[in-house]
mmCIF file of C-alpha atoms and ligand atoms in Angstrom:
data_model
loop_
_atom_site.group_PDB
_atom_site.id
_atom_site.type_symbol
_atom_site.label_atom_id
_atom_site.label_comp_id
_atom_site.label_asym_id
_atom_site.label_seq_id
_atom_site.Cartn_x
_atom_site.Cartn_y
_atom_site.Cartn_z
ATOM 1 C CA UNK A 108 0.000 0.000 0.000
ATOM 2 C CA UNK A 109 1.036 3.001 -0.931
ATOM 3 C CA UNK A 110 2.574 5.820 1.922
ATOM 4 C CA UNK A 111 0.288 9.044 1.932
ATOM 5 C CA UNK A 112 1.517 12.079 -0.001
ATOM 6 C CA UNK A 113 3.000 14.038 2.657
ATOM 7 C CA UNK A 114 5.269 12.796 5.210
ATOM 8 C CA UNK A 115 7.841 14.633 7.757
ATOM 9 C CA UNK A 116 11.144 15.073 7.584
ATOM 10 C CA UNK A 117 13.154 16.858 9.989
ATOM 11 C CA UNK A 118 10.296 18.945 11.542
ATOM 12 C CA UNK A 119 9.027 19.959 7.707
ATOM 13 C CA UNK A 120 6.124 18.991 5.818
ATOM 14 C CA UNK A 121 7.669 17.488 2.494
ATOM 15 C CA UNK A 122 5.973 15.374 -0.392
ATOM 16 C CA UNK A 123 6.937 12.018 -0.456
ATOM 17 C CA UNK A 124 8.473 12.076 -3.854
ATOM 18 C CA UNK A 125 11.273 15.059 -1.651
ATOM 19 C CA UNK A 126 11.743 12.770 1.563
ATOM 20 C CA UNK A 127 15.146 11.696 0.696
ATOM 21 C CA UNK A 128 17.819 10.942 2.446
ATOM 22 C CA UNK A 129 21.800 10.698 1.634
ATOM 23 C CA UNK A 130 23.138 7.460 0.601
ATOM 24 C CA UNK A 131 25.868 7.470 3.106
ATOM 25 C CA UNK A 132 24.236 8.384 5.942
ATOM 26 C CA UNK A 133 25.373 6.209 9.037
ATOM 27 C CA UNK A 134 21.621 5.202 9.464
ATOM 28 C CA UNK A 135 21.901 3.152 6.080
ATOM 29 C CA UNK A 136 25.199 2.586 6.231
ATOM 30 C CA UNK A 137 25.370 1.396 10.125
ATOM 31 C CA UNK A 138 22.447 0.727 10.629
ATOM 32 C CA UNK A 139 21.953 3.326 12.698
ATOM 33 C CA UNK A 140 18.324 3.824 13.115
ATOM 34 C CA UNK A 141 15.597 3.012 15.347
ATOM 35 C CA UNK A 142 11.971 3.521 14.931
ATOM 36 C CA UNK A 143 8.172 3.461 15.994
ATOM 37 C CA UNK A 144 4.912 1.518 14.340
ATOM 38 C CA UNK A 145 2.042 3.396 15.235
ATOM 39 C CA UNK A 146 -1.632 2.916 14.479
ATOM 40 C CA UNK A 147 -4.867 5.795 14.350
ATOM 41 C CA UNK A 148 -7.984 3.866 14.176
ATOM 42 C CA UNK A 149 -11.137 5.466 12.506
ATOM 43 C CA UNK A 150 -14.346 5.753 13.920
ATOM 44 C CA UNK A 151 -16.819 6.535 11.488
ATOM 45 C CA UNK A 152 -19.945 7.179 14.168
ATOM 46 C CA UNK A 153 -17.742 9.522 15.803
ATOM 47 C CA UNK A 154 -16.322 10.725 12.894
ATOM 48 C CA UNK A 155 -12.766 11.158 14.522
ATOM 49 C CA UNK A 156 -9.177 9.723 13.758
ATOM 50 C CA UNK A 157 -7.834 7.760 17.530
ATOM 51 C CA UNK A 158 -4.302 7.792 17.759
ATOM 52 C CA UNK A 159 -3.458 5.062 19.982
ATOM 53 C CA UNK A 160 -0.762 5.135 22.621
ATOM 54 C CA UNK A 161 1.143 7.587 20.994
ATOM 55 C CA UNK A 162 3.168 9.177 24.405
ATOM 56 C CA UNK A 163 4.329 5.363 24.998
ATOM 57 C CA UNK A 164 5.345 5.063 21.766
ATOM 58 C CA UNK A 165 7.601 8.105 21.526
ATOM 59 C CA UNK A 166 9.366 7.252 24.836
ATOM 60 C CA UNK A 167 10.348 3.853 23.883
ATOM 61 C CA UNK A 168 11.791 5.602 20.246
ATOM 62 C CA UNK A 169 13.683 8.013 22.946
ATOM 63 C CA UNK A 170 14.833 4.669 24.651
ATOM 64 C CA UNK A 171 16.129 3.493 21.936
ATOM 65 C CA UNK A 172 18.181 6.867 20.672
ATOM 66 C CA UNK A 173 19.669 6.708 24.348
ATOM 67 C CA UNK A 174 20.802 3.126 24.038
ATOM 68 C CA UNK A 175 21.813 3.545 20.643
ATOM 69 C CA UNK A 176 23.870 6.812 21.651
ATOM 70 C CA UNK A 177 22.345 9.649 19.633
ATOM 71 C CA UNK A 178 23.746 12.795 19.997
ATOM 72 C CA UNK A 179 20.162 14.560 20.349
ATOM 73 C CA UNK A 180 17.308 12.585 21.778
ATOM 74 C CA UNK A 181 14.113 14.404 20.440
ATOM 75 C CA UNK A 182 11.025 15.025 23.185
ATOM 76 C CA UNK A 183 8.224 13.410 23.274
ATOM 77 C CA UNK A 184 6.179 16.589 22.188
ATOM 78 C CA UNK A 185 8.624 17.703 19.331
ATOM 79 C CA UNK A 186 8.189 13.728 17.833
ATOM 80 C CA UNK A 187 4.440 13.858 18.488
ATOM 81 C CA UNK A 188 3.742 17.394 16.836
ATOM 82 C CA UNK A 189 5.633 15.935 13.633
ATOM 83 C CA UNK A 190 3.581 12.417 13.681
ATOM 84 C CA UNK A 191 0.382 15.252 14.384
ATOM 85 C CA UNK A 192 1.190 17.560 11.479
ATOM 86 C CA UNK A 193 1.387 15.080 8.812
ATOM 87 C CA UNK A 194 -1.761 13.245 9.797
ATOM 88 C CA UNK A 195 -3.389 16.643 9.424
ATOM 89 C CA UNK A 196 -1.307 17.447 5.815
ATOM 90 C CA UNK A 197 -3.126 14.171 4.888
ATOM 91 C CA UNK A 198 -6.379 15.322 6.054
ATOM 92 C CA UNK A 199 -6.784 11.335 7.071
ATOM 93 C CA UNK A 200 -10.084 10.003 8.012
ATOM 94 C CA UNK A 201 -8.737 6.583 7.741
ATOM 95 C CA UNK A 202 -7.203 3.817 9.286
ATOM 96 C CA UNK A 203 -3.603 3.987 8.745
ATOM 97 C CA UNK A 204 -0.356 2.840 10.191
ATOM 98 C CA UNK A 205 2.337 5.313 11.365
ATOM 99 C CA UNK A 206 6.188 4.949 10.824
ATOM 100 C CA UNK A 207 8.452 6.874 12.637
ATOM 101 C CA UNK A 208 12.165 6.732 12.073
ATOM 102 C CA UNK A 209 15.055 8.483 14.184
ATOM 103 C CA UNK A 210 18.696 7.971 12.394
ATOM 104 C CA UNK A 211 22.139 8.700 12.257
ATOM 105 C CA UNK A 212 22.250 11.675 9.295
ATOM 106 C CA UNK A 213 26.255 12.145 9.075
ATOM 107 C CA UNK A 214 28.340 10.108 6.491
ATOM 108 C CA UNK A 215 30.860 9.466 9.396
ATOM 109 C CA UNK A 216 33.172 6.852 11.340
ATOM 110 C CA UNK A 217 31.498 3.546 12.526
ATOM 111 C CA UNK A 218 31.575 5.272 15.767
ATOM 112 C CA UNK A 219 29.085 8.631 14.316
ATOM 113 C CA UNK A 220 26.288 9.586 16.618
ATOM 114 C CA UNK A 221 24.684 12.627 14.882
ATOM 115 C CA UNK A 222 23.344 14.856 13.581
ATOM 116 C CA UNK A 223 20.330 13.680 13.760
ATOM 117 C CA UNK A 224 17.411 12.808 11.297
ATOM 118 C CA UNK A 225 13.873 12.044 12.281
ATOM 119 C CA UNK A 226 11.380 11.225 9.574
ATOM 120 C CA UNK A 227 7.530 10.321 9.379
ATOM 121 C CA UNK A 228 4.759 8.763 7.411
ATOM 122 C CA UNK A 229 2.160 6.740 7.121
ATOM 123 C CA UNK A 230 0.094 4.200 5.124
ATOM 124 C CA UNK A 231 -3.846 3.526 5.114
ATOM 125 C CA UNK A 232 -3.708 -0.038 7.215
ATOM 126 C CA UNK A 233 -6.918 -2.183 7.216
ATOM 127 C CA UNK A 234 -6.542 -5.364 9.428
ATOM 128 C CA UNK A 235 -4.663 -8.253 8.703
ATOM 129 C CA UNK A 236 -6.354 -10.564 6.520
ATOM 130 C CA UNK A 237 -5.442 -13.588 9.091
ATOM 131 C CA UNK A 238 -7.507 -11.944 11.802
ATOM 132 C CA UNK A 239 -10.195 -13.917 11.231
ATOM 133 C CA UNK A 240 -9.407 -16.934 10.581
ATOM 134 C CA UNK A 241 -5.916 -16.872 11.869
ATOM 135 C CA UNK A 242 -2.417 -18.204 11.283
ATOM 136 C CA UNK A 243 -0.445 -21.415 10.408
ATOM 137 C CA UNK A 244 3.259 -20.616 11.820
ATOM 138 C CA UNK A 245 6.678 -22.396 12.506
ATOM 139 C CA UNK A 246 8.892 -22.237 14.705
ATOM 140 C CA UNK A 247 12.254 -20.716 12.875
ATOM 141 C CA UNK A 248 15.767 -21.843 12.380
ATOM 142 C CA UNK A 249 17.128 -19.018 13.414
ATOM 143 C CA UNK A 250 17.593 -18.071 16.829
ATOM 144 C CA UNK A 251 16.332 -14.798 18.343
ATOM 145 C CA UNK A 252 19.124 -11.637 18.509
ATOM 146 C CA UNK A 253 20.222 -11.262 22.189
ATOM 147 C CA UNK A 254 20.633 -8.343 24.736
ATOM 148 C CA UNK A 255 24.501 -8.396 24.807
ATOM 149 C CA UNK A 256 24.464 -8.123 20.908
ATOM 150 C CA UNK A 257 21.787 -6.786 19.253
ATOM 151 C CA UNK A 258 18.976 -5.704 22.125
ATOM 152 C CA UNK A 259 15.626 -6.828 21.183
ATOM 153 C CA UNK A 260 14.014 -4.535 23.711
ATOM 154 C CA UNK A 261 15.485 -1.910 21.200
ATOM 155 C CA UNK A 262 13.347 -1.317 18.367
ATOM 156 C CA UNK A 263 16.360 -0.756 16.347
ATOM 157 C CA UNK A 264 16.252 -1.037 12.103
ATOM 158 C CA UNK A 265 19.220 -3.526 12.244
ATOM 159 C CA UNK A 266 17.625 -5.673 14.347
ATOM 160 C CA UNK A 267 15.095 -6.250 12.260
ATOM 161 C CA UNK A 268 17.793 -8.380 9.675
ATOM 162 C CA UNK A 269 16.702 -11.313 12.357
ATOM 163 C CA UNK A 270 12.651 -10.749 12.290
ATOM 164 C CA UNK A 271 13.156 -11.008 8.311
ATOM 165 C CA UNK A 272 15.173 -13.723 7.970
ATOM 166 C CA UNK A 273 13.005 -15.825 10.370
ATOM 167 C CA UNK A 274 9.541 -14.644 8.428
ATOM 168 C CA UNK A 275 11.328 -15.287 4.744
ATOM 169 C CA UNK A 276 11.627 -18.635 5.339
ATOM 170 C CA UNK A 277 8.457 -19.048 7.040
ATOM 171 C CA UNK A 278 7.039 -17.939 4.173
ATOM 172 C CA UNK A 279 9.188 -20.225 1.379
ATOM 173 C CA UNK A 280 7.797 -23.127 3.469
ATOM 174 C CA UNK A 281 4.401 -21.794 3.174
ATOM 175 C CA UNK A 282 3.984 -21.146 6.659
ATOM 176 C CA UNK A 283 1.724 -17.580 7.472
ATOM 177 C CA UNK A 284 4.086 -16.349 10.329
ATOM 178 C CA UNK A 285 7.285 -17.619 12.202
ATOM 179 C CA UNK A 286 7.904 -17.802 15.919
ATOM 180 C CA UNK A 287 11.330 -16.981 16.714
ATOM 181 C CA UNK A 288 13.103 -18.602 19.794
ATOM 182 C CA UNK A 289 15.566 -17.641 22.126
ATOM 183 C CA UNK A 290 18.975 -19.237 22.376
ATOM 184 C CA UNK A 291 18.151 -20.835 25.198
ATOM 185 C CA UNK A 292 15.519 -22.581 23.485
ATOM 186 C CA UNK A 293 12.709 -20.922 24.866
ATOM 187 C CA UNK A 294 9.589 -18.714 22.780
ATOM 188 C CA UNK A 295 10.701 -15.091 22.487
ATOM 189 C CA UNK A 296 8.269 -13.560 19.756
ATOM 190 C CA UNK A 297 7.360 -13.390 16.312
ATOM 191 C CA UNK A 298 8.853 -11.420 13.379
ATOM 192 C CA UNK A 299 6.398 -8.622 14.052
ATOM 193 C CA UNK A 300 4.495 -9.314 17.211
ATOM 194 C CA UNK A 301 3.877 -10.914 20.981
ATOM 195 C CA UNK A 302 3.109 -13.756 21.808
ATOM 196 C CA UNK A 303 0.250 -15.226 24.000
ATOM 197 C CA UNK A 304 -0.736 -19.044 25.107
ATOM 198 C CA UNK A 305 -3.888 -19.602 26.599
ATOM 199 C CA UNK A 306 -3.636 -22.736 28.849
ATOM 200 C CA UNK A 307 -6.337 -24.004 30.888
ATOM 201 C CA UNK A 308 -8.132 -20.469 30.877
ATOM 202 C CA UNK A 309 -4.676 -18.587 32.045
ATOM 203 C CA UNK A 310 -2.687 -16.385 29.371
ATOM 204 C CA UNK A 311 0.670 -17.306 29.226
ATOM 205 C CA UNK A 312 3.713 -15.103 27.712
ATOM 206 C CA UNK A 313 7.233 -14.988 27.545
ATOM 207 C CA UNK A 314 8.549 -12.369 30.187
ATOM 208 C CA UNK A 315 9.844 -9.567 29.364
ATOM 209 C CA UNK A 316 14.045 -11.060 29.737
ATOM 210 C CA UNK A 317 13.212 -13.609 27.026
ATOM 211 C CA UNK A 318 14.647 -11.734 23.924
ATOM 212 C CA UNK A 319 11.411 -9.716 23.186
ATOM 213 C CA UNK A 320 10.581 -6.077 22.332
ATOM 214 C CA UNK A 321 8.597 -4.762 25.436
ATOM 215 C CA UNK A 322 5.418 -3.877 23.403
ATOM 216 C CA UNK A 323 2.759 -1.846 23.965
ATOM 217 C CA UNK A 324 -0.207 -4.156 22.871
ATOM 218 C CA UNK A 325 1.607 -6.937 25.190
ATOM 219 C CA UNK A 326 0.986 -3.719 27.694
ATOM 220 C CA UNK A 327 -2.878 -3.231 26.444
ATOM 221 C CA UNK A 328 -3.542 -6.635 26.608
ATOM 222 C CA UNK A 329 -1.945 -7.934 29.969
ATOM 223 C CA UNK A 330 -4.093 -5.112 30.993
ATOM 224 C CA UNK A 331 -7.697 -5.716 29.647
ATOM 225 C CA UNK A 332 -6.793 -9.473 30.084
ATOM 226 C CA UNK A 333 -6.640 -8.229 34.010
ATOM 227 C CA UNK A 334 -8.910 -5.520 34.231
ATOM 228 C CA UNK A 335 -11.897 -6.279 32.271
ATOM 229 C CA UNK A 336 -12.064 -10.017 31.377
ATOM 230 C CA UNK A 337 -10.568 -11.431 35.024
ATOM 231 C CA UNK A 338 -8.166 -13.546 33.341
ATOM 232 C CA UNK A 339 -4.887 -14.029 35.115
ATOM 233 C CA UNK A 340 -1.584 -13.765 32.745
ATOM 234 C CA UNK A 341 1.745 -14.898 33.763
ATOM 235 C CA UNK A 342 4.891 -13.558 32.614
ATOM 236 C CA UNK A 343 7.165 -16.755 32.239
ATOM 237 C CA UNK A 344 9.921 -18.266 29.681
ATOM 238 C CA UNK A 345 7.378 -20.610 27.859
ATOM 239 C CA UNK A 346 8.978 -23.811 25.912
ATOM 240 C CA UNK A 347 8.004 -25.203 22.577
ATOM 241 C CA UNK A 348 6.092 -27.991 23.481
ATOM 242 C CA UNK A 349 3.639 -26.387 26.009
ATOM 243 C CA UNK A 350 2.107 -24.669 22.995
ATOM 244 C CA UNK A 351 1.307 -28.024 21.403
ATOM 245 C CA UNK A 352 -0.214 -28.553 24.969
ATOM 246 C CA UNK A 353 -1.938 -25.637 24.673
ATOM 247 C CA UNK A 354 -5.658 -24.753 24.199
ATOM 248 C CA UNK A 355 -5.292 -21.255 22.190
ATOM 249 C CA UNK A 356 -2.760 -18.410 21.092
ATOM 250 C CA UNK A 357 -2.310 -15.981 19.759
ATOM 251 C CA UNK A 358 -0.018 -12.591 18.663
ATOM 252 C CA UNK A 359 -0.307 -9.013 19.606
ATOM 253 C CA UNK A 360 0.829 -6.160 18.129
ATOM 254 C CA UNK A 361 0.411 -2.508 16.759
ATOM 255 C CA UNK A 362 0.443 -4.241 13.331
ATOM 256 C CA UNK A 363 -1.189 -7.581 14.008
ATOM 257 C CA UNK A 364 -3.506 -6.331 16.674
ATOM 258 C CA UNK A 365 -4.505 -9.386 18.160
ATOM 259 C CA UNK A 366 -4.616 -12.329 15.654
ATOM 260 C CA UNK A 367 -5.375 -15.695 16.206
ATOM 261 C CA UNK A 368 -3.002 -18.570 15.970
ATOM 262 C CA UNK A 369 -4.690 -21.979 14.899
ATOM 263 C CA UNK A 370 -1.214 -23.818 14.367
ATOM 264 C CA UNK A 371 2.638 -24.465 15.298
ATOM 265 C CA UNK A 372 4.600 -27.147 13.117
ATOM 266 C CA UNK A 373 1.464 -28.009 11.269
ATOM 267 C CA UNK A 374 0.230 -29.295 15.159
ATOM 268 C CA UNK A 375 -3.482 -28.006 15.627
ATOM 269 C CA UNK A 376 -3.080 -25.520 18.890
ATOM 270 C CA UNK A 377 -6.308 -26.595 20.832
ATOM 271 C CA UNK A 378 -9.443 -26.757 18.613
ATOM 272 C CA UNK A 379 -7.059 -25.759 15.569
ATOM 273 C CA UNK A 380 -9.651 -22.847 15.331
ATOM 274 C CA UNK A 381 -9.314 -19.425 16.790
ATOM 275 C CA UNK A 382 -10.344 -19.592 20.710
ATOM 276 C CA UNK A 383 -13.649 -17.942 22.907
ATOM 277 C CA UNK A 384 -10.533 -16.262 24.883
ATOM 278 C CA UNK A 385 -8.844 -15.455 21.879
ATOM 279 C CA UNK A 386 -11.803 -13.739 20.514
ATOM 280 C CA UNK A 387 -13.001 -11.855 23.860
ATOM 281 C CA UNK A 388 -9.246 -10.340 23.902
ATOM 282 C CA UNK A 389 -9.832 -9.466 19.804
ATOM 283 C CA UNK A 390 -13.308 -7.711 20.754
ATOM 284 C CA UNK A 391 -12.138 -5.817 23.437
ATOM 285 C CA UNK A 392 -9.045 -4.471 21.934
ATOM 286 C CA UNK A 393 -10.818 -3.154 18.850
ATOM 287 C CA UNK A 394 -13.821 -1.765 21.392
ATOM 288 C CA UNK A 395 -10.035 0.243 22.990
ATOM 289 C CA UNK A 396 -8.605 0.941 19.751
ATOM 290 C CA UNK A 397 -11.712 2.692 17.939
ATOM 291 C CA UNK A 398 -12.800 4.289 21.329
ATOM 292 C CA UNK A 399 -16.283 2.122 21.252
ATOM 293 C CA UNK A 400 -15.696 2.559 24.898
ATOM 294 C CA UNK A 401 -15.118 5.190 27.143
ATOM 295 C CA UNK A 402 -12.694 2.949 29.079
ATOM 296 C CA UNK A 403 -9.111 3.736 28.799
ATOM 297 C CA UNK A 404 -9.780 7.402 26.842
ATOM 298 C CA UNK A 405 -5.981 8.548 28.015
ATOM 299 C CA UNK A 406 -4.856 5.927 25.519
ATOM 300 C CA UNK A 407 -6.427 7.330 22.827
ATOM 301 C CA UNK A 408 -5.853 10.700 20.918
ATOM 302 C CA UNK A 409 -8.558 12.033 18.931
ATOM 303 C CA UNK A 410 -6.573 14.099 15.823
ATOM 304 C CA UNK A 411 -10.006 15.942 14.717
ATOM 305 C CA UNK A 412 -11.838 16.815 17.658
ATOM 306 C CA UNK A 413 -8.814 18.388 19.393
ATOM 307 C CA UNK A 414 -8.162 20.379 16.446
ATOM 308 C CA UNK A 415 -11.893 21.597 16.522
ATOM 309 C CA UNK A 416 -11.675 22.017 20.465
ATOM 310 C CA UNK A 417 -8.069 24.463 19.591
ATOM 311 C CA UNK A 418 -9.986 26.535 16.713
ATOM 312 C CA UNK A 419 -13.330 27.195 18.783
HETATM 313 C C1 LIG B 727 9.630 -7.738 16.991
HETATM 314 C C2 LIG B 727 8.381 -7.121 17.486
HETATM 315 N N1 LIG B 727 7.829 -7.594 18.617
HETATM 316 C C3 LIG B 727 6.687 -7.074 19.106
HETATM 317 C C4 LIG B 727 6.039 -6.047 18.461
HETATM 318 C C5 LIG B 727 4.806 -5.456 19.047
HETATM 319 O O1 LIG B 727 5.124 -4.237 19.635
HETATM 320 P P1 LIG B 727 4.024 -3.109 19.808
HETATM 321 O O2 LIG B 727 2.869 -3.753 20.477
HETATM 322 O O3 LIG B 727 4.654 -2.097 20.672
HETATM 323 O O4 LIG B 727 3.692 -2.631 18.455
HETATM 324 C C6 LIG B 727 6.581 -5.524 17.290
HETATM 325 C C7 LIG B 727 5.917 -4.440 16.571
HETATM 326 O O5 LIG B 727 6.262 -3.325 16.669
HETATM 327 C C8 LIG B 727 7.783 -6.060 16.795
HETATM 328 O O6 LIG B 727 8.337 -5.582 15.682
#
């Protein structure tokens, strides 16, 4: 799907045919970047545009420009007027999925840690076509990046050499997804998401130590799981064979949402259908996401009304 005609770059509004970058900058060269998936969920009753989590989203892209050594960590508000301003260029009254990027703009040493760039777009997102039905998935040959070389609690872009490796072979063996594990053997994540067992009615996921990106639907969920279903979820390390033993699972994530997963190694998980657990979690997230409920409301930004509520 195409990105939207005007994106960000550097705190200006530029077309996306003039968002260009310089070949050698230590962000392509290096690998020097890190960045932010973001979603803004329309409700059409409502007529507004939700932007969802968007203050937790900046501070974990400020996390990772501290770990990563940036010369200038951008605030929160500076990162969140740019996301703001080019939903507004794009007049959007869709759903759409944000990218953010922060990255080394020099053409420098190995060692280069600014100036600088910060960059912004996004593309009209419906959801994924597996959340119905949900996905067939494999557990990868490759193993999972590690804290002490390549932090997956880091959304960096290098990292994400791992995540594709793992979901391009998935895919050559005709698998929908991959589930990546750790090198002790354990479940860490997916290429793109969380992941969630449901085991004799409990939720089950892999803690936040075992190689995964501490995400923000993980967050959402653990919470509605808690809050408003009265399920109980444990943070543990999780082996392979418990989710063959398992009765449902399923991933979260800005991009997934919450998705059903119906197998591992061609094993059914449970039914081999997507779970009653499974699909209370799915209803309630979307009921968060689109702001069909006046639960959680700090979570969500409305883009239109505020403006309306500035120009009155
Ligand atoms: C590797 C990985 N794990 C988990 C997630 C889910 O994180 P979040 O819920 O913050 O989008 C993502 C998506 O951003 C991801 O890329």
């Amino acid at each position: 799907m195409p990105t939207l005609p005007k994106m960000c770059l550097n705190g200006k509004i530029v077309a996306y045919e003039d968002c260009k970058v310089h070949a050698f900058a230590g962000g392509l060269k290096y690998g020097g970047g890190v960045f932010e998936g973001l979603r803004a969920y329309w409700n059409a009753d409502q007529q507004e545009l939700f932007l969802f989590r968007l203050t937790e989203h900046m501070e974990r892209l400020r996390f990772g420009m501290k770990v990563l050594r940036f010369d200038e960590i951008f605030s929160v508000d500076h990162m969140s007027d740019c996301i703001l301003r080019m939903i507004r260029a794009n007049e959007v009254r869709e759903n759409i999925h944000i990218r953010i990027i922060a990255y080394i703009d020099s053409d420098d040493e190995l060692t280069g840690c600014g100036p600088i760039g910060l960059v912004c777009g996004a593309v009209p997102r419906k959801p994924s076509r597996f959340v119905d039905d949900g996905m067939s998935i494999v557990v990868s040959s490759y193993t999972r990046i590690t804290d002490n070389a390549l932090p997956p609690r880091v959304k960096a872009t290098a990292n994400y050499i791992n995540n594709r490796a793992a979901e391009l072979e998935a895919k050559r063996h005709g698998y929908d997804g991959v589930l990546i594990m750790n090198p002790d053997g354990r479940v860490s994540e997916g290429s793109g998401a969380c992941f969630f067992l449901v085991r004799n009615g409990q939720l089950i996921t892999p803690d936040v130590t075992s190689g995964i990106l501490e995400s923000i639907t993980r967050d959402t969920v653990i919470e509605i799981a808690r809050r408003d279903l009265g399920l109980t979820v444990v943070e543990r390390p999780l082996d392979r064979t418990e989710i063959y033993a398992g009765d449902e699972a399923f991933w979260c994530g800005t991009g997934y949402e919450v998705l059903p997963i119906v197998a591992l190694d061609k094993l059914a998980i449970g039914s081999g259908k997507p779970g009653a657990i499974t699909r209370k979690v799915q209803q309630r997230y979307f009921d968060v996401v689109y702001g069909r409920t006046a639960d959680y409301a700090s979570w969500r930004l409305p883009i239109w009304g505020r403006q309306r509520a500035a120009a009155e």
